[in-house]
Amino acid sequence: MSFDALLFLSFGGPEGPEDVRPFLENVTRGRGVPPERLDEVAEHYHHFDGVSPINRLNREIMAGLQEQLRAEGRDLPVYWGNRNWHPMVEETVARMAEDGVRNALVFATSAWGGYSGCKQYHEDIARAREAVGEQAPDLVKLRQFFDHPLFVAANADAVRRAYAEIGDPQARLVFTAHSVPVRADSMPGPDGRPEWYSRQVSECARLVAEEAGVEAFDVVWQSRSGPPQVPWLEPDVVDHIEDLHAKGVTSVVVSPIGFVSDHLEVIWDLDNEAAEKAAELGVAFVRAGTAGDDPRFAKMIVELISEHVDEVRPRKLSLMPAAGCGRNGDVCAPGCCSPS
């Protein structure tokens, strides 16, 4: 099948102080997050003048992607839409329709399954098409890429650089990803088994550690945002650093494999809170980079495109099923990744 364009679909972020509160209200709508929690998170953004790095980083990824597409002779325009802030996906799909786009692929900036990591992007696609109406293009979401060789290699090289920086080959390797409610993680994936998201994170961590030549590692979580009475995946990275210190660990390398780029949750939760806790305890701390600014990330997106345009066989390193692909908001398997 031929495709006219690619929609780069992401989370979105504020680009000024006046954007922060409306953006956070969009993010948390219907989740029962108390106003005081929104105020607390808003302060994180105001430390950076109300600007999230995510939009700048997405522009850089898209520039690299367009360069890679040109290098491979692919005439595929790239459009950009967000879930929670401008350019909103509804606006972007309307512009695609005006430009005559009839069939487009969608790259969502999440490597993972689960509700927030995958199904919610299908909902974004369906909502945008409904808003545009009959002229909306067909939209095919690309699959999850947590086990793609290029994603794994980019993260592994970032881990190697972090070990070179910390100078201690015995430093404990700690992988982090965004926490989600335990109940949400318990929902079945396309293989019918629960904990699809956390299983993917653990498998990616194993693959990255193996590629980087590190035998011992931990998988922990960060950035929880729900009501305190709701159980979320644990341990939190800051608590884990305290536990490692209590066990005599003197240095840690933290790899945020759950995140594509160094956006605000990475910068605040790791470069500020986790790093400050490590310094307080006298634990040497280095945070590895994310994969988005590695040229292999753009090349990976082009390979995901080729799976549809050229019917190329998917490249993947795990035995977990390839998942996340769907047309016009339909999920890859019935009941997959439902919200709790």
Short mmCIF file of C-alpha atoms in Angstrom, two decimals:
data_model
loop_
_atom_site.label_atom_id
_atom_site.label_comp_id
_atom_site.label_asym_id
_atom_site.label_seq_id
_atom_site.Cartn_x
_atom_site.Cartn_y
_atom_site.Cartn_z
CA MET A 1 0.00 0.00 0.00
CA SER A 2 1.25 3.51 -0.75
CA PHE A 3 1.35 6.25 1.88
CA ASP A 4 1.30 10.02 1.38
CA ALA A 5 2.80 11.20 4.67
CA LEU A 6 3.94 10.40 8.19
CA LEU A 7 2.26 11.81 11.29
CA PHE A 8 4.75 12.25 14.14
CA LEU A 9 2.49 11.91 17.19
CA SER A 10 3.74 12.91 20.62
CA PHE A 11 2.73 13.95 24.11
CA GLY A 12 3.24 17.70 23.85
CA GLY A 13 4.53 20.23 26.33
CA PRO A 14 4.19 23.89 27.32
CA GLU A 15 6.28 26.52 25.57
CA GLY A 16 5.77 29.37 28.04
CA PRO A 17 4.61 30.08 31.62
CA GLU A 18 1.03 30.77 30.52
CA ASP A 19 0.84 27.30 28.93
CA VAL A 20 1.80 25.29 32.00
CA ARG A 21 -1.46 25.00 33.92
CA PRO A 22 -3.70 24.44 30.85
CA PHE A 23 -1.25 21.82 29.61
CA LEU A 24 -1.26 19.97 32.95
CA GLU A 25 -5.06 20.08 33.04
CA ASN A 26 -5.11 18.47 29.59
CA VAL A 27 -2.69 15.77 30.74
CA THR A 28 -4.61 14.86 33.90
CA ARG A 29 -8.21 15.38 32.74
CA GLY A 30 -10.48 12.69 34.21
CA ARG A 31 -7.75 11.14 36.39
CA GLY A 32 -8.70 12.71 39.71
CA VAL A 33 -5.32 14.34 40.27
CA PRO A 34 -5.70 16.87 43.14
CA PRO A 35 -5.08 20.56 42.33
CA GLU A 36 -2.22 20.75 44.81
CA ARG A 37 -0.39 18.04 42.85
CA LEU A 38 -0.82 20.08 39.67
CA ASP A 39 0.62 23.09 41.50
CA GLU A 40 3.61 21.00 42.57
CA VAL A 41 4.28 19.76 39.05
CA ALA A 42 3.75 23.25 37.62
CA GLU A 43 6.64 24.46 39.77
CA HIS A 44 8.91 21.96 38.01
CA TYR A 45 8.09 23.62 34.69
CA HIS A 46 8.48 27.13 36.10
CA HIS A 47 12.06 26.25 37.05
CA PHE A 48 12.62 26.17 33.29
CA ASP A 49 10.63 29.35 32.51
CA GLY A 50 7.53 27.30 31.75
CA VAL A 51 9.13 25.63 28.73
CA SER A 52 9.31 21.87 28.36
CA PRO A 53 12.23 20.60 26.28
CA ILE A 54 10.00 18.02 24.60
CA ASN A 55 8.83 20.19 21.70
CA ARG A 56 12.37 21.30 20.83
CA LEU A 57 13.58 17.71 21.08
CA ASN A 58 10.76 16.49 18.86
CA ARG A 59 11.64 19.12 16.26
CA GLU A 60 15.23 17.85 16.32
CA ILE A 61 14.12 14.23 15.92
CA MET A 62 11.85 15.18 13.02
CA ALA A 63 14.67 17.11 11.34
CA GLY A 64 16.88 14.02 11.60
CA LEU A 65 14.04 11.86 10.31
CA GLN A 66 13.45 14.09 7.29
CA GLU A 67 17.17 14.03 6.52
CA GLN A 68 17.18 10.23 6.75
CA LEU A 69 14.12 9.97 4.51
CA ARG A 70 15.79 12.19 1.90
CA ALA A 71 19.00 10.15 2.12
CA GLU A 72 17.01 7.01 1.30
CA GLY A 73 15.09 8.68 -1.53
CA ARG A 74 11.72 8.63 0.22
CA ASP A 75 9.37 11.50 -0.59
CA LEU A 76 7.29 11.35 2.57
CA PRO A 77 6.31 14.66 4.23
CA VAL A 78 6.35 14.63 8.03
CA TYR A 79 3.52 16.26 9.99
CA TRP A 80 3.56 16.84 13.74
CA GLY A 81 0.68 16.56 16.19
CA ASN A 82 0.43 16.27 19.99
CA ARG A 83 -2.01 14.81 22.47
CA ASN A 84 -1.87 17.53 25.11
CA TRP A 85 -0.53 20.75 23.59
CA HIS A 86 -0.12 22.59 20.34
CA PRO A 87 0.16 21.54 17.61
CA MET A 88 -2.80 19.42 18.68
CA VAL A 89 -3.31 16.25 16.69
CA GLU A 90 -6.83 17.29 15.64
CA GLU A 91 -5.42 20.46 14.06
CA THR A 92 -2.66 18.53 12.32
CA VAL A 93 -4.95 15.87 10.85
CA ALA A 94 -7.21 18.65 9.56
CA ARG A 95 -4.21 20.23 7.83
CA MET A 96 -3.23 16.85 6.38
CA ALA A 97 -6.72 16.51 4.93
CA GLU A 98 -6.51 20.02 3.45
CA ASP A 99 -3.17 19.09 1.88
CA GLY A 100 -4.76 16.10 0.17
CA VAL A 101 -3.21 13.37 2.32
CA ARG A 102 -5.30 10.22 2.03
CA ASN A 103 -3.13 7.51 3.64
CA ALA A 104 -0.55 8.20 6.32
CA LEU A 105 1.59 6.27 8.76
CA VAL A 106 1.78 7.36 12.39
CA PHE A 107 4.89 7.23 14.55
CA ALA A 108 4.03 7.61 18.23
CA THR A 109 6.93 8.62 20.49
CA SER A 110 6.48 5.70 22.85
CA ALA A 111 8.33 2.42 22.58
CA TRP A 112 5.81 0.63 24.76
CA GLY A 113 2.48 -1.06 25.09
CA GLY A 114 -0.04 -0.37 27.82
CA TYR A 115 -2.77 2.22 27.92
CA SER A 116 -0.72 5.45 28.10
CA GLY A 117 2.08 4.09 25.94
CA CYS A 118 -0.01 2.72 23.09
CA LYS A 119 -3.79 2.50 23.31
CA GLN A 120 -4.17 6.17 24.18
CA TYR A 121 -2.35 7.03 20.96
CA HIS A 122 -4.90 4.93 19.07
CA GLU A 123 -7.58 6.98 20.84
CA ASP A 124 -5.81 10.18 19.77
CA ILE A 125 -5.91 8.98 16.16
CA ALA A 126 -9.60 8.06 16.36
CA ARG A 127 -10.49 11.38 18.05
CA ALA A 128 -8.61 13.40 15.45
CA ARG A 129 -10.25 11.59 12.55
CA GLU A 130 -13.68 12.06 14.09
CA ALA A 131 -13.02 15.78 14.52
CA VAL A 132 -12.01 16.12 10.87
CA GLY A 133 -14.81 13.98 9.48
CA GLU A 134 -15.11 12.25 6.13
CA GLN A 135 -12.07 13.99 4.64
CA ALA A 136 -9.75 12.61 7.33
CA PRO A 137 -6.94 10.44 5.96
CA ASP A 138 -6.58 6.80 6.88
CA LEU A 139 -3.98 6.60 9.65
CA VAL A 140 -1.91 3.48 10.35
CA LYS A 141 0.03 3.49 13.59
CA LEU A 142 3.50 1.93 13.50
CA ARG A 143 4.35 -0.84 15.95
CA GLN A 144 6.03 -0.61 19.35
CA PHE A 145 9.82 -0.53 19.10
CA PHE A 146 11.20 -1.37 22.56
CA ASP A 147 13.15 -4.34 21.15
CA HIS A 148 14.27 -2.84 17.84
CA PRO A 149 18.04 -3.39 17.42
CA LEU A 150 18.72 0.28 16.72
CA PHE A 151 16.81 1.46 19.81
CA VAL A 152 18.65 -1.08 21.96
CA ALA A 153 22.03 -0.17 20.46
CA ALA A 154 21.53 3.57 20.96
CA ASN A 155 20.62 3.06 24.61
CA ALA A 156 23.48 0.63 25.15
CA ASP A 157 26.02 3.11 23.79
CA ALA A 158 24.58 5.78 26.10
CA VAL A 159 25.12 3.39 29.02
CA ARG A 160 28.71 2.76 27.93
CA ARG A 161 29.38 6.51 27.82
CA ALA A 162 27.91 6.90 31.30
CA TYR A 163 30.20 4.18 32.66
CA ALA A 164 33.18 5.89 31.06
CA GLU A 165 32.15 9.14 32.73
CA ILE A 166 31.64 7.68 36.19
CA GLY A 167 34.89 5.73 35.97
CA ASP A 168 33.72 2.80 38.06
CA PRO A 169 33.04 -0.50 36.25
CA GLN A 170 31.30 -1.74 39.42
CA ALA A 171 28.71 1.05 39.41
CA ARG A 172 25.19 -0.32 39.73
CA LEU A 173 23.14 0.03 36.55
CA VAL A 174 19.59 1.24 37.20
CA PHE A 175 17.01 1.46 34.40
CA THR A 176 14.00 3.72 34.83
CA ALA A 177 10.68 4.09 33.05
CA HIS A 178 7.49 6.00 33.78
CA SER A 179 5.46 4.40 36.55
CA VAL A 180 1.82 3.50 35.91
CA PRO A 181 -0.94 2.29 38.24
CA VAL A 182 -0.50 -1.36 39.19
CA ARG A 183 -4.03 -2.09 38.03
CA ALA A 184 -3.33 -0.57 34.61
CA ASP A 185 -0.22 -2.72 34.24
CA SER A 186 -2.23 -5.80 35.18
CA MET A 187 -4.40 -5.49 32.05
CA PRO A 188 -3.55 -8.09 29.38
CA GLY A 189 -1.36 -7.42 26.38
CA PRO A 190 -1.83 -8.90 22.90
CA ASP A 191 -0.40 -12.20 24.13
CA GLY A 192 -3.19 -12.42 26.71
CA ARG A 193 -0.78 -12.13 29.64
CA PRO A 194 -0.83 -9.31 32.18
CA GLU A 195 1.93 -6.76 32.87
CA TRP A 196 2.58 -6.19 29.17
CA TYR A 197 4.17 -2.78 29.79
CA SER A 198 6.41 -3.76 32.69
CA ARG A 199 7.43 -6.96 30.91
CA GLN A 200 8.49 -4.93 27.87
CA VAL A 201 10.49 -2.52 30.04
CA SER A 202 12.22 -5.42 31.78
CA GLU A 203 13.02 -7.11 28.47
CA CYS A 204 14.40 -3.90 26.99
CA ALA A 205 16.54 -3.42 30.10
CA ARG A 206 17.89 -6.95 29.71
CA LEU A 207 18.71 -6.37 26.05
CA VAL A 208 20.41 -3.02 26.67
CA ALA A 209 22.44 -4.35 29.61
CA GLU A 210 23.53 -7.36 27.56
CA GLU A 211 24.54 -5.14 24.63
CA ALA A 212 26.44 -2.81 26.98
CA GLY A 213 28.21 -5.74 28.67
CA VAL A 214 26.72 -5.13 32.13
CA GLU A 215 25.62 -8.22 34.05
CA ALA A 216 23.79 -6.80 37.10
CA PHE A 217 21.05 -4.19 36.83
CA ASP A 218 17.78 -3.06 38.36
CA VAL A 219 14.49 -1.86 36.84
CA VAL A 220 12.76 0.92 38.78
CA TRP A 221 10.15 3.59 38.13
CA GLN A 222 9.70 7.34 38.25
CA SER A 223 7.28 10.22 37.67
CA ARG A 224 4.14 8.81 39.30
CA SER A 225 1.35 11.38 39.33
CA GLY A 226 -1.83 9.70 40.62
CA PRO A 227 -3.65 9.95 43.95
CA PRO A 228 -1.50 8.60 46.80
CA GLN A 229 -4.05 5.91 47.71
CA VAL A 230 -3.71 4.27 44.27
CA PRO A 231 -0.84 1.73 44.05
CA TRP A 232 1.66 2.44 41.26
CA LEU A 233 4.63 0.43 40.04
CA GLU A 234 7.51 0.58 42.51
CA PRO A 235 10.22 1.10 43.64
CA ASP A 236 10.66 4.77 42.85
CA VAL A 237 14.16 5.62 41.61
CA VAL A 238 14.92 7.97 44.53
CA ASP A 239 13.85 5.37 47.08
CA HIS A 240 15.92 2.78 45.23
CA ILE A 241 19.06 4.91 45.43
CA GLU A 242 18.55 5.09 49.18
CA ASP A 243 18.21 1.30 49.33
CA LEU A 244 21.34 0.80 47.25
CA HIS A 245 23.27 3.13 49.54
CA ALA A 246 22.07 1.17 52.57
CA LYS A 247 23.47 -1.97 50.91
CA GLY A 248 26.87 -0.37 50.43
CA VAL A 249 26.61 0.67 46.78
CA THR A 250 28.81 3.72 46.18
CA SER A 251 28.07 4.60 42.55
CA VAL A 252 25.13 4.29 40.17
CA VAL A 253 24.50 4.73 36.46
CA VAL A 254 20.86 5.55 35.71
CA SER A 255 19.50 4.85 32.21
CA PRO A 256 16.05 6.29 31.43
CA ILE A 257 15.19 3.72 28.76
CA GLY A 258 11.49 4.40 29.29
CA PHE A 259 11.88 7.81 27.63
CA VAL A 260 12.74 8.71 24.06
CA SER A 261 14.31 12.10 24.86
CA ASP A 262 15.58 14.26 27.71
CA HIS A 263 12.28 15.99 28.39
CA LEU A 264 11.23 17.54 31.67
CA GLU A 265 10.42 14.35 33.57
CA VAL A 266 13.92 13.05 32.85
CA ILE A 267 15.57 16.35 33.73
CA TRP A 268 13.58 16.98 36.90
CA ASP A 269 13.13 13.49 38.33
CA LEU A 270 16.63 12.24 37.51
CA ASP A 271 18.98 15.19 36.97
CA ASN A 272 17.50 17.02 39.96
CA GLU A 273 15.73 14.80 42.49
CA ALA A 274 17.64 11.53 41.99
CA ALA A 275 21.00 13.26 41.53
CA GLU A 276 20.44 15.39 44.65
CA LYS A 277 19.56 12.32 46.72
CA ALA A 278 22.69 10.54 45.48
CA ALA A 279 24.84 13.58 46.35
CA GLU A 280 23.25 13.78 49.79
CA LEU A 281 24.18 10.13 50.40
CA GLY A 282 27.65 10.42 48.91
CA VAL A 283 26.78 8.09 46.03
CA ALA A 284 28.45 8.85 42.69
CA PHE A 285 25.72 9.36 40.07
CA VAL A 286 25.73 9.60 36.28
CA ARG A 287 22.61 9.66 34.16
CA ALA A 288 22.87 8.07 30.71
CA GLY A 289 21.43 9.83 27.70
CA THR A 290 18.25 8.91 25.86
CA ALA A 291 18.03 7.47 22.36
CA GLY A 292 16.19 10.26 20.55
CA ASP A 293 19.23 12.36 19.66
CA ASP A 294 21.14 9.36 18.31
CA PRO A 295 21.11 9.21 14.48
CA ARG A 296 20.08 5.57 14.75
CA PHE A 297 16.73 6.64 16.19
CA ALA A 298 15.71 8.36 12.96
CA LYS A 299 17.01 5.38 11.00
CA MET A 300 14.86 3.11 13.17
CA ILE A 301 11.74 5.14 12.31
CA VAL A 302 12.55 4.76 8.61
CA GLU A 303 12.88 0.99 9.12
CA LEU A 304 9.46 0.93 10.81
CA ILE A 305 8.08 2.80 7.81
CA SER A 306 9.68 0.24 5.47
CA GLU A 307 7.77 -2.56 7.20
CA HIS A 308 4.62 -1.08 5.65
CA VAL A 309 5.84 0.59 2.46
CA ASP A 310 8.20 -2.17 1.36
CA GLU A 311 6.79 -5.04 3.41
CA VAL A 312 10.18 -5.50 5.06
CA ARG A 313 10.27 -8.10 7.82
CA PRO A 314 10.35 -6.46 11.27
CA ARG A 315 13.72 -6.42 12.99
CA LYS A 316 13.37 -7.21 16.69
CA LEU A 317 15.53 -8.76 19.38
CA SER A 318 12.97 -10.27 21.74
CA LEU A 319 10.55 -13.17 21.45
CA MET A 320 7.67 -10.98 22.63
CA PRO A 321 5.08 -10.42 19.89
CA ALA A 322 5.28 -7.34 17.69
CA ALA A 323 2.34 -5.17 18.66
CA GLY A 324 0.81 -1.72 18.60
CA CYS A 325 0.03 -1.42 14.90
CA GLY A 326 -3.54 -0.46 14.05
CA ARG A 327 -5.64 1.44 11.52
CA ASN A 328 -7.76 4.49 12.33
CA GLY A 329 -7.67 3.94 16.07
CA ASP A 330 -8.26 0.20 16.12
CA VAL A 331 -5.95 -1.60 18.55
CA CYS A 332 -3.80 -4.55 17.52
CA ALA A 333 -5.74 -7.13 19.59
CA PRO A 334 -9.21 -7.15 21.18
CA GLY A 335 -9.12 -5.91 24.77
CA CYS A 336 -5.42 -5.14 24.58
CA CYS A 337 -3.99 -2.52 26.94
CA SER A 338 -7.35 -1.38 28.30
CA PRO A 339 -7.24 1.31 31.00
CA SER A 340 -7.80 0.19 34.57
#
